[in-house]
Amino acid sequence: MINRILIALLGIPALMFIYYSGGIYLLALTNIIVGIGLFEFYRMSEAIGIKPYKNIGLVAGVLLPNIIYFKGIETGVGALIIFLILILGIRVINNQVENTSKDIGTTLLGVVYISLMFSHILLFQNLENGWKWLIATQIMVWLCDSAAYFVGMATGRKFFKEGFSAISPKKSKEGAIGGIVFTIIGILLINRFFNLSDNNFAIVILGFFVSLVAQIGDLAESMFKREFKIKDSSRILGEHGGILDRFDSMIFVIPMAYYILKIFVD
């Protein structure tokens, strides 16, 4: 418990400073999250016999946010296509057939899921008040997680008995609905005090989809861990688990929030 509190006390202010500062600090954070997250993902997949191209995937995954930062998202997507051609070419040259779709699919999934999606955090700097929106997005994710937990504990699956038991036995649909409701209320209050946008419809849309996608991200990582038969992605953060355990929701939310803001607000 002390370890958990200490990491939170140090980590949250540092994260807010990086979000506020942006630039090279945000790029460095992205490289760290992507690099460790990819390592965790590939290591978990190896536990059930999958053989991803781990080293190539790690290099490509860490290069991608740097390409996006300096050259833009279109060039990043182009680099991703080249990466796919490269690993398929290696497979062909090595004359390998068995488990090709599984090994290459897992390698590519790691780069798209962790690197491409989370690297959208760098694009927030292109938005007006980008750092404010980024901090608001992070607060919404934390609020959604807490609200879903407490509402789920209070209701105890009184309305939807099955919940998400196959993926995460403690997660309930009542909690998910509570997370959505409180996240929308939260972003409306944040917008009222910090005047992020005059478009309240866009604010509600943002709150709804951030809360929905945050929970999908959380459950998606739980789904992977159940398939890989692993409790935590790693123990790098002590009682908090691994990087994927802490940033699972943000990995999904970041691109969703960016494109909603791009369409409705920017």
mmCIF file of C-alpha atoms in Angstrom, residues 8-264:
data_model
loop_
_atom_site.group_PDB
_atom_site.id
_atom_site.type_symbol
_atom_site.label_atom_id
_atom_site.label_comp_id
_atom_site.label_asym_id
_atom_site.label_seq_id
_atom_site.Cartn_x
_atom_site.Cartn_y
_atom_site.Cartn_z
ATOM 1 C CA ALA A 8 0.949 7.944 -7.104
ATOM 2 C CA LEU A 9 2.296 10.944 -5.141
ATOM 3 C CA LEU A 10 5.386 11.139 -7.331
ATOM 4 C CA GLY A 11 3.869 9.988 -10.605
ATOM 5 C CA ILE A 12 0.777 12.175 -10.862
ATOM 6 C CA PRO A 13 2.556 15.566 -10.503
ATOM 7 C CA ALA A 14 5.292 14.408 -12.887
ATOM 8 C CA LEU A 15 2.681 13.321 -15.427
ATOM 9 C CA MET A 16 0.832 16.647 -15.164
ATOM 10 C CA PHE A 17 4.103 18.557 -15.641
ATOM 11 C CA ILE A 18 4.915 16.566 -18.781
ATOM 12 C CA TYR A 19 1.409 17.057 -20.193
ATOM 13 C CA TYR A 20 1.688 20.786 -19.526
ATOM 14 C CA SER A 21 5.225 21.111 -20.927
ATOM 15 C CA GLY A 22 4.691 18.979 -24.035
ATOM 16 C CA GLY A 23 7.476 19.000 -26.613
ATOM 17 C CA ILE A 24 10.478 16.787 -26.024
ATOM 18 C CA TYR A 25 9.250 15.865 -22.525
ATOM 19 C CA LEU A 26 6.051 14.397 -23.961
ATOM 20 C CA LEU A 27 8.013 12.614 -26.683
ATOM 21 C CA ALA A 28 10.334 11.098 -24.067
ATOM 22 C CA LEU A 29 7.351 9.901 -22.006
ATOM 23 C CA THR A 30 5.784 8.383 -25.127
ATOM 24 C CA ASN A 31 8.995 6.523 -25.974
ATOM 25 C CA ILE A 32 9.192 5.120 -22.437
ATOM 26 C CA ILE A 33 5.530 4.037 -22.324
ATOM 27 C CA VAL A 34 5.688 2.486 -25.783
ATOM 28 C CA GLY A 35 9.032 0.739 -25.238
ATOM 29 C CA ILE A 36 8.149 -0.830 -21.889
ATOM 30 C CA GLY A 37 4.550 -1.515 -22.924
ATOM 31 C CA LEU A 38 5.658 -3.371 -26.052
ATOM 32 C CA PHE A 39 8.214 -5.379 -24.079
ATOM 33 C CA GLU A 40 5.485 -6.395 -21.622
ATOM 34 C CA PHE A 41 3.046 -7.321 -24.393
ATOM 35 C CA TYR A 42 5.523 -9.469 -26.315
ATOM 36 C CA ARG A 43 6.754 -11.130 -23.118
ATOM 37 C CA MET A 44 3.180 -12.017 -22.135
ATOM 38 C CA SER A 45 2.468 -13.493 -25.582
ATOM 39 C CA GLU A 46 5.576 -15.677 -25.352
ATOM 40 C CA ALA A 47 4.108 -17.271 -22.212
ATOM 41 C CA ILE A 48 1.629 -19.229 -24.376
ATOM 42 C CA GLY A 49 4.087 -20.144 -27.115
ATOM 43 C CA ILE A 50 3.646 -17.245 -29.541
ATOM 44 C CA LYS A 51 6.923 -16.116 -31.088
ATOM 45 C CA PRO A 52 6.607 -12.451 -32.052
ATOM 46 C CA TYR A 53 9.460 -10.641 -33.793
ATOM 47 C CA LYS A 54 10.193 -8.994 -30.481
ATOM 48 C CA ASN A 55 13.366 -7.069 -31.266
ATOM 49 C CA ILE A 56 12.133 -5.767 -34.625
ATOM 50 C CA GLY A 57 8.771 -4.896 -33.081
ATOM 51 C CA LEU A 58 10.420 -2.984 -30.230
ATOM 52 C CA VAL A 59 12.616 -0.986 -32.598
ATOM 53 C CA ALA A 60 9.713 -0.197 -34.940
ATOM 54 C CA GLY A 61 7.427 0.627 -32.034
ATOM 55 C CA VAL A 62 9.845 3.122 -30.478
ATOM 56 C CA LEU A 63 10.732 4.660 -33.850
ATOM 57 C CA LEU A 64 7.074 5.278 -34.669
ATOM 58 C CA PRO A 65 6.320 8.062 -32.123
ATOM 59 C CA ASN A 66 9.520 9.826 -33.176
ATOM 60 C CA ILE A 67 8.491 9.652 -36.836
ATOM 61 C CA ILE A 68 5.039 10.987 -35.951
ATOM 62 C CA TYR A 69 6.535 13.777 -33.813
ATOM 63 C CA PHE A 70 8.968 14.998 -36.454
ATOM 64 C CA LYS A 71 7.215 14.031 -39.721
ATOM 65 C CA GLY A 72 3.497 13.680 -38.923
ATOM 66 C CA ILE A 73 0.903 10.923 -38.655
ATOM 67 C CA GLU A 74 0.742 10.158 -42.399
ATOM 68 C CA THR A 75 4.449 9.371 -42.510
ATOM 69 C CA GLY A 76 3.985 7.251 -39.375
ATOM 70 C CA VAL A 77 1.286 5.160 -41.057
ATOM 71 C CA GLY A 78 3.565 4.762 -44.075
ATOM 72 C CA ALA A 79 6.361 3.530 -41.800
ATOM 73 C CA LEU A 80 3.927 1.012 -40.305
ATOM 74 C CA ILE A 81 3.171 -0.396 -43.764
ATOM 75 C CA ILE A 82 6.901 -0.711 -44.486
ATOM 76 C CA PHE A 83 7.315 -2.511 -41.144
ATOM 77 C CA LEU A 84 4.622 -5.048 -42.111
ATOM 78 C CA ILE A 85 6.280 -5.668 -45.478
ATOM 79 C CA LEU A 86 9.619 -6.141 -43.681
ATOM 80 C CA ILE A 87 8.465 -8.814 -41.252
ATOM 81 C CA LEU A 88 6.487 -10.631 -43.969
ATOM 82 C CA GLY A 89 9.607 -10.517 -46.148
ATOM 83 C CA ILE A 90 11.702 -12.030 -43.353
ATOM 84 C CA ARG A 91 9.168 -14.838 -43.011
ATOM 85 C CA VAL A 92 9.229 -15.530 -46.755
ATOM 86 C CA ILE A 93 13.044 -15.478 -46.962
ATOM 87 C CA ASN A 94 13.253 -17.892 -44.011
ATOM 88 C CA ASN A 95 10.740 -20.165 -45.780
ATOM 89 C CA GLN A 96 8.532 -20.329 -42.663
ATOM 90 C CA VAL A 97 4.868 -21.291 -42.806
ATOM 91 C CA GLU A 98 3.774 -22.636 -39.410
ATOM 92 C CA ASN A 99 2.147 -20.061 -37.066
ATOM 93 C CA THR A 100 2.873 -17.225 -39.505
ATOM 94 C CA SER A 101 -0.399 -15.386 -38.931
ATOM 95 C CA LYS A 102 -0.107 -15.810 -35.152
ATOM 96 C CA ASP A 103 3.510 -14.644 -34.835
ATOM 97 C CA ILE A 104 3.318 -11.789 -37.338
ATOM 98 C CA GLY A 105 -0.178 -10.828 -36.209
ATOM 99 C CA THR A 106 0.958 -10.513 -32.599
ATOM 100 C CA THR A 107 4.031 -8.519 -33.622
ATOM 101 C CA LEU A 108 1.950 -6.084 -35.677
ATOM 102 C CA LEU A 109 -0.831 -5.910 -33.077
ATOM 103 C CA GLY A 110 1.669 -4.796 -30.441
ATOM 104 C CA VAL A 111 2.953 -1.946 -32.617
ATOM 105 C CA VAL A 112 -0.529 -0.772 -33.654
ATOM 106 C CA TYR A 113 -2.203 -1.263 -30.263
ATOM 107 C CA ILE A 114 0.513 0.282 -28.116
ATOM 108 C CA SER A 115 2.727 2.461 -30.301
ATOM 109 C CA LEU A 116 0.444 3.882 -33.009
ATOM 110 C CA MET A 117 -2.511 4.437 -30.702
ATOM 111 C CA PHE A 118 -0.612 5.962 -27.780
ATOM 112 C CA SER A 119 1.558 8.091 -30.098
ATOM 113 C CA HIS A 120 -1.548 10.148 -30.861
ATOM 114 C CA ILE A 121 -0.811 11.860 -27.543
ATOM 115 C CA LEU A 122 1.815 13.859 -29.448
ATOM 116 C CA LEU A 123 -0.859 15.255 -31.774
ATOM 117 C CA PHE A 124 -2.633 17.019 -28.904
ATOM 118 C CA GLN A 125 0.047 19.685 -29.221
ATOM 119 C CA ASN A 126 -1.478 20.623 -32.580
ATOM 120 C CA LEU A 127 -4.830 21.440 -30.955
ATOM 121 C CA GLU A 128 -5.759 24.788 -29.460
ATOM 122 C CA ASN A 129 -5.403 24.424 -25.663
ATOM 123 C CA GLY A 130 -3.981 20.978 -26.377
ATOM 124 C CA TRP A 131 -2.303 20.573 -22.993
ATOM 125 C CA LYS A 132 -5.537 21.470 -21.219
ATOM 126 C CA TRP A 133 -7.480 18.913 -23.234
ATOM 127 C CA LEU A 134 -4.815 16.297 -22.520
ATOM 128 C CA ILE A 135 -4.976 16.858 -18.765
ATOM 129 C CA ALA A 136 -8.798 16.884 -18.910
ATOM 130 C CA THR A 137 -8.702 13.568 -20.792
ATOM 131 C CA GLN A 138 -6.449 12.007 -18.175
ATOM 132 C CA ILE A 139 -8.725 13.252 -15.374
ATOM 133 C CA MET A 140 -11.745 11.764 -17.162
ATOM 134 C CA VAL A 141 -10.015 8.386 -17.371
ATOM 135 C CA TRP A 142 -9.203 8.425 -13.662
ATOM 136 C CA LEU A 143 -12.741 9.577 -12.819
ATOM 137 C CA CYS A 144 -14.297 6.874 -14.982
ATOM 138 C CA ASP A 145 -12.161 4.162 -13.395
ATOM 139 C CA SER A 146 -13.019 5.280 -9.855
ATOM 140 C CA ALA A 147 -16.737 5.789 -10.574
ATOM 141 C CA ALA A 148 -17.057 2.406 -12.284
ATOM 142 C CA TYR A 149 -15.380 0.731 -9.313
ATOM 143 C CA PHE A 150 -17.498 2.373 -6.608
ATOM 144 C CA VAL A 151 -20.804 2.113 -8.494
ATOM 145 C CA GLY A 152 -20.039 -1.510 -9.288
ATOM 146 C CA MET A 153 -19.272 -2.232 -5.638
ATOM 147 C CA ALA A 154 -22.455 -0.474 -4.491
ATOM 148 C CA THR A 155 -24.855 -2.119 -6.936
ATOM 149 C CA GLY A 156 -23.358 -5.615 -6.957
ATOM 150 C CA ARG A 157 -24.798 -6.727 -10.328
ATOM 151 C CA LYS A 158 -28.408 -6.192 -9.303
ATOM 152 C CA PHE A 159 -29.592 -5.505 -12.855
ATOM 153 C CA PHE A 160 -27.123 -7.232 -15.168
ATOM 154 C CA LYS A 161 -26.143 -10.537 -13.603
ATOM 155 C CA GLU A 162 -23.533 -11.671 -16.108
ATOM 156 C CA GLY A 163 -21.336 -8.551 -16.070
ATOM 157 C CA PHE A 164 -17.989 -9.106 -17.808
ATOM 158 C CA SER A 165 -17.212 -12.271 -15.846
ATOM 159 C CA ALA A 166 -15.346 -14.067 -18.647
ATOM 160 C CA ILE A 167 -12.855 -11.206 -18.970
ATOM 161 C CA SER A 168 -12.766 -9.606 -15.505
ATOM 162 C CA PRO A 169 -14.932 -11.143 -12.751
ATOM 163 C CA LYS A 170 -15.041 -7.922 -10.698
ATOM 164 C CA LYS A 171 -16.262 -5.695 -13.550
ATOM 165 C CA SER A 172 -20.021 -5.096 -13.839
ATOM 166 C CA LYS A 173 -22.250 -3.425 -16.417
ATOM 167 C CA GLU A 174 -23.737 -1.286 -13.640
ATOM 168 C CA GLY A 175 -20.250 -0.019 -12.894
ATOM 169 C CA ALA A 176 -19.667 0.682 -16.580
ATOM 170 C CA ILE A 177 -22.841 2.762 -16.785
ATOM 171 C CA GLY A 178 -21.881 4.605 -13.592
ATOM 172 C CA GLY A 179 -18.468 5.360 -15.076
ATOM 173 C CA ILE A 180 -20.078 6.890 -18.166
ATOM 174 C CA VAL A 181 -22.527 9.028 -16.185
ATOM 175 C CA PHE A 182 -19.963 10.422 -13.741
ATOM 176 C CA THR A 183 -17.411 11.057 -16.493
ATOM 177 C CA ILE A 184 -19.895 13.149 -18.457
ATOM 178 C CA ILE A 185 -20.783 15.103 -15.306
ATOM 179 C CA GLY A 186 -17.089 15.519 -14.540
ATOM 180 C CA ILE A 187 -16.099 16.929 -17.934
ATOM 181 C CA LEU A 188 -19.082 19.305 -17.870
ATOM 182 C CA LEU A 189 -17.860 20.642 -14.518
ATOM 183 C CA ILE A 190 -14.263 20.870 -15.754
ATOM 184 C CA ASN A 191 -15.446 22.776 -18.824
ATOM 185 C CA ARG A 192 -17.554 25.124 -16.694
ATOM 186 C CA PHE A 193 -14.584 26.156 -14.553
ATOM 187 C CA PHE A 194 -11.855 26.125 -17.205
ATOM 188 C CA ASN A 195 -13.929 27.170 -20.236
ATOM 189 C CA LEU A 196 -12.411 24.670 -22.659
ATOM 190 C CA SER A 197 -15.219 24.975 -25.208
ATOM 191 C CA ASP A 198 -18.569 26.697 -25.771
ATOM 192 C CA ASN A 199 -19.869 23.575 -27.527
ATOM 193 C CA ASN A 200 -21.567 21.635 -24.714
ATOM 194 C CA PHE A 201 -22.772 18.998 -27.160
ATOM 195 C CA ALA A 202 -19.154 18.235 -28.070
ATOM 196 C CA ILE A 203 -18.246 18.107 -24.379
ATOM 197 C CA VAL A 204 -20.966 15.516 -23.697
ATOM 198 C CA ILE A 205 -19.914 13.481 -26.755
ATOM 199 C CA LEU A 206 -16.310 13.623 -25.556
ATOM 200 C CA GLY A 207 -17.233 12.530 -22.019
ATOM 201 C CA PHE A 208 -19.396 9.669 -23.285
ATOM 202 C CA PHE A 209 -16.848 8.223 -25.681
ATOM 203 C CA VAL A 210 -13.856 8.736 -23.386
ATOM 204 C CA SER A 211 -15.611 6.821 -20.590
ATOM 205 C CA LEU A 212 -16.839 4.104 -22.954
ATOM 206 C CA VAL A 213 -13.483 3.622 -24.665
ATOM 207 C CA ALA A 214 -11.551 3.842 -21.370
ATOM 208 C CA GLN A 215 -13.476 0.830 -20.118
ATOM 209 C CA ILE A 216 -12.994 -1.020 -23.397
ATOM 210 C CA GLY A 217 -9.250 -0.397 -23.079
ATOM 211 C CA ASP A 218 -9.213 -1.664 -19.508
ATOM 212 C CA LEU A 219 -11.169 -4.803 -20.416
ATOM 213 C CA ALA A 220 -9.129 -5.374 -23.583
ATOM 214 C CA GLU A 221 -5.912 -5.539 -21.570
ATOM 215 C CA SER A 222 -7.623 -7.859 -19.067
ATOM 216 C CA MET A 223 -8.702 -10.002 -22.034
ATOM 217 C CA PHE A 224 -5.109 -10.275 -23.243
ATOM 218 C CA LYS A 225 -3.853 -11.143 -19.755
ATOM 219 C CA ARG A 226 -6.476 -13.870 -19.382
ATOM 220 C CA GLU A 227 -5.507 -15.324 -22.746
ATOM 221 C CA PHE A 228 -1.819 -15.156 -21.808
ATOM 222 C CA LYS A 229 -2.618 -16.514 -18.310
ATOM 223 C CA ILE A 230 -0.817 -13.651 -16.546
ATOM 224 C CA LYS A 231 -2.087 -11.539 -13.622
ATOM 225 C CA ASP A 232 -0.072 -8.339 -14.239
ATOM 226 C CA SER A 233 1.748 -7.199 -17.371
ATOM 227 C CA SER A 234 4.842 -6.788 -15.143
ATOM 228 C CA ARG A 235 5.835 -5.554 -11.677
ATOM 229 C CA ILE A 236 7.832 -2.522 -12.795
ATOM 230 C CA LEU A 237 5.495 -0.252 -10.802
ATOM 231 C CA GLY A 238 5.280 -2.535 -7.778
ATOM 232 C CA GLU A 239 1.705 -2.909 -6.537
ATOM 233 C CA HIS A 240 0.477 -0.866 -9.508
ATOM 234 C CA GLY A 241 1.627 -3.655 -11.839
ATOM 235 C CA GLY A 242 3.133 -2.842 -15.223
ATOM 236 C CA ILE A 243 2.976 0.010 -17.701
ATOM 237 C CA LEU A 244 0.121 -1.641 -19.604
ATOM 238 C CA ASP A 245 -1.799 -2.085 -16.352
ATOM 239 C CA ARG A 246 -1.601 1.669 -15.671
ATOM 240 C CA PHE A 247 -1.976 3.041 -19.207
ATOM 241 C CA ASP A 248 -4.372 0.481 -20.728
ATOM 242 C CA SER A 249 -7.286 2.924 -20.802
ATOM 243 C CA MET A 250 -5.240 5.906 -22.016
ATOM 244 C CA ILE A 251 -3.851 3.869 -24.932
ATOM 245 C CA PHE A 252 -7.400 3.528 -26.258
ATOM 246 C CA VAL A 253 -8.723 6.917 -25.160
ATOM 247 C CA ILE A 254 -5.965 9.132 -26.588
ATOM 248 C CA PRO A 255 -6.711 8.591 -30.310
ATOM 249 C CA MET A 256 -10.484 8.629 -29.716
ATOM 250 C CA ALA A 257 -10.336 11.919 -27.771
ATOM 251 C CA TYR A 258 -7.989 13.494 -30.311
ATOM 252 C CA TYR A 259 -10.251 12.797 -33.287
ATOM 253 C CA ILE A 260 -13.415 13.888 -31.435
ATOM 254 C CA LEU A 261 -11.708 17.168 -30.559
ATOM 255 C CA LYS A 262 -10.407 17.502 -34.103
ATOM 256 C CA ILE A 263 -13.926 17.086 -35.513
ATOM 257 C CA PHE A 264 -16.048 19.024 -33.000
#
